[in-house]
Coordinates of C-alpha atoms in Angstrom, one line a residue:
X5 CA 6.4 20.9 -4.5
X6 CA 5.2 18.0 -6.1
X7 CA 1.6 17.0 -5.5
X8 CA 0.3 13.5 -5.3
X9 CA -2.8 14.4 -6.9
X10 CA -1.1 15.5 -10.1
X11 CA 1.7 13.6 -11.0
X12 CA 1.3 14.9 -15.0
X13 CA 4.3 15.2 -16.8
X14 CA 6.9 13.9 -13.7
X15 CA 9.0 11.6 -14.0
X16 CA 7.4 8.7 -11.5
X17 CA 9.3 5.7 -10.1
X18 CA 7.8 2.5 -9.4
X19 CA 8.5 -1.1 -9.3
X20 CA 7.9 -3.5 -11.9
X21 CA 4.7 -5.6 -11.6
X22 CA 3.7 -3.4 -8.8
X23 CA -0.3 -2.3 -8.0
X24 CA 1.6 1.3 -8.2
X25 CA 2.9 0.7 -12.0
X26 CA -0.4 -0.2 -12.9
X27 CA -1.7 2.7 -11.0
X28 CA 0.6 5.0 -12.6
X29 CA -0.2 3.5 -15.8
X30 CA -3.9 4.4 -15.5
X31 CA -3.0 8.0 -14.0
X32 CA -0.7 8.7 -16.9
X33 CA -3.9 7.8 -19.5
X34 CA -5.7 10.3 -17.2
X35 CA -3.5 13.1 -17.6
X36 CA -3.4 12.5 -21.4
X37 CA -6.9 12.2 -21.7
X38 CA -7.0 15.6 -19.7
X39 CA -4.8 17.3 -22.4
X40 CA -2.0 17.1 -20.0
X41 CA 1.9 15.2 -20.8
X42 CA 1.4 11.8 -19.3
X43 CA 3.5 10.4 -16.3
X44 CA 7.0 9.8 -17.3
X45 CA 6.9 6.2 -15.7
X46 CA 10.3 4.6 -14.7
X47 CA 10.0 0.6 -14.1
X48 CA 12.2 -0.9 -12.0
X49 CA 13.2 -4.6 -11.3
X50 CA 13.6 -3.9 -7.8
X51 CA 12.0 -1.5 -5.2
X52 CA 15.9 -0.3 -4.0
X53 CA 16.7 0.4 -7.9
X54 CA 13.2 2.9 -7.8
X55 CA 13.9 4.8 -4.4
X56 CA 18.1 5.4 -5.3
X57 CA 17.1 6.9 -8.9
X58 CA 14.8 9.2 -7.1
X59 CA 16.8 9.9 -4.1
X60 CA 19.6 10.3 -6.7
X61 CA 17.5 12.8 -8.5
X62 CA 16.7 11.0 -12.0
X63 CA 12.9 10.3 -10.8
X64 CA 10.6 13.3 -9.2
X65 CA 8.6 10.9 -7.2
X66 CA 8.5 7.3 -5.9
X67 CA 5.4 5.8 -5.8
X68 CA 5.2 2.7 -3.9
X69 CA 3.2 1.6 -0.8
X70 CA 3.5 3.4 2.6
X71 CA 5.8 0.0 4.1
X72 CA 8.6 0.8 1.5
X73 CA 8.2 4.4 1.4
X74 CA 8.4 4.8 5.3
X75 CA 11.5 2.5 5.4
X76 CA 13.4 4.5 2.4
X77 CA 12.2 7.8 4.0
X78 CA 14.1 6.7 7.5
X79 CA 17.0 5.3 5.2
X80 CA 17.8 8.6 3.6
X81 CA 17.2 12.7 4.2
X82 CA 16.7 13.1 0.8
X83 CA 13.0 11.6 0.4
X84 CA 10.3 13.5 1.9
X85 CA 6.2 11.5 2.1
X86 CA 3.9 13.8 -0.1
X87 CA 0.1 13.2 1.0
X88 CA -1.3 10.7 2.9
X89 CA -1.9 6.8 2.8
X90 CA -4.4 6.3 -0.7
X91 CA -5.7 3.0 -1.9
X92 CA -4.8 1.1 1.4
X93 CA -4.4 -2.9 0.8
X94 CA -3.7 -5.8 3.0
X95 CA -0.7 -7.9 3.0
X96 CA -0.3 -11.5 3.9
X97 CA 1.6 -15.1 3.7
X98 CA 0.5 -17.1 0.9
X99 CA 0.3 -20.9 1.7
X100 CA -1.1 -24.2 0.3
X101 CA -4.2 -25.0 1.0
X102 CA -3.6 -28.7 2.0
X103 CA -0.6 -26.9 4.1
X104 CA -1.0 -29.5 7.6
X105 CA -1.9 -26.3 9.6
X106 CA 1.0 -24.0 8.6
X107 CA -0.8 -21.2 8.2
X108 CA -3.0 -21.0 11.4
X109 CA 0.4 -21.8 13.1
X110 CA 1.6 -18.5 10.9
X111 CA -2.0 -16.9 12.1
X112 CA -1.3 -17.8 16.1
X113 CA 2.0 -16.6 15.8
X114 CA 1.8 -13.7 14.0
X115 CA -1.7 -12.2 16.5
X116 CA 1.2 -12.9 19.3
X117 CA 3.3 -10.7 18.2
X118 CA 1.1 -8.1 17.8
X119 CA -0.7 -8.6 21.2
X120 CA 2.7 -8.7 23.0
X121 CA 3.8 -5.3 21.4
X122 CA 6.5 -7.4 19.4
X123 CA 5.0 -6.3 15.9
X124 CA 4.4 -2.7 16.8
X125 CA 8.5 -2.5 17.8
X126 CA 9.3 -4.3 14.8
X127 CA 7.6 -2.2 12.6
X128 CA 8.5 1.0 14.1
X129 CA 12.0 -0.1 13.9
X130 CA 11.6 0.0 10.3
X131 CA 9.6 2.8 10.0
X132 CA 6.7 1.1 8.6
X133 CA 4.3 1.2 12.1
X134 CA 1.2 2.5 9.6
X135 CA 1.1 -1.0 8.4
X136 CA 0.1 -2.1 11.9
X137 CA -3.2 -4.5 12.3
X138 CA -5.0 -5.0 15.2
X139 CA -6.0 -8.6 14.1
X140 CA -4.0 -11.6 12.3
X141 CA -6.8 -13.5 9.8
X142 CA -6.6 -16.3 7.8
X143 CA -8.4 -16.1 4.1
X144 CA -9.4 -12.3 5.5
X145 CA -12.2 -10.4 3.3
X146 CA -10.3 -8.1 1.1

């Protein structure tokens, strides 16, 4: 078994432009620097094109964040979670900042759902309920 604390020398599947490439990029230059064959890293234009090559069995391991790995782990028996949750970040809607109060409207909505239960079922339906948060902010601290 593959372990996510040594990915040397595997072939690793991420998408392109992704915090994981550029994670994998700096883990790869680790390995080397250890004396140990880099990361084979596979760049993909989209997240679906990086989970098929390594369900399919031309990747070892996808590397991607917990939301798209819990939904292509439900979506196929062939992918399996290694570890746990590393390097945890927030996620959020990106509006203008002259937006006429879009995003608190986006805010209030959004905290509904999650104090109703809405977000939790949604989530869960996809797998991803680890991405739950208790509180919906706008401009959060990162």
């Amino acid at each position: 078994k593959i372990s996510p604390d040594d990915l040397c020398g595997h072939s690793v599947a991420v998408q392109t432009g992704t915090a994981q490439e550029t994670a994998a990029q700096q883990k790869s230059k680790a390995c080397t620097k250890a004396g140990k064959k880099p990361i084979d890293l596979l760049s993909y234009a989209s997240q679906s094109d990086a989970t098929t090559n390594v369900a399919g069995g031309k990747a070892d391991v996808l590397y991607a964040d917990s939301v798209i790995t819990g939904y292509a782990i439900k979506q196929t028996s062939k992918l399996e979670a290694l570890g746990n949750i590393t390097d945890a970040s927030m996620f959020g809607v990106v509006t203008a900042k002259n937006d006429g109060g879009l995003s608190k409207a986006i805010q209030a909505a959004t905290q509904k759902l999650i104090d109703d239960g809405t977000m939790k079922k949604l989530l869960t339906s996809w797998g991803t309920e680890d991405g739950l948060i208790e509180t919906s902010k706008v401009n959060p601290e990162s």
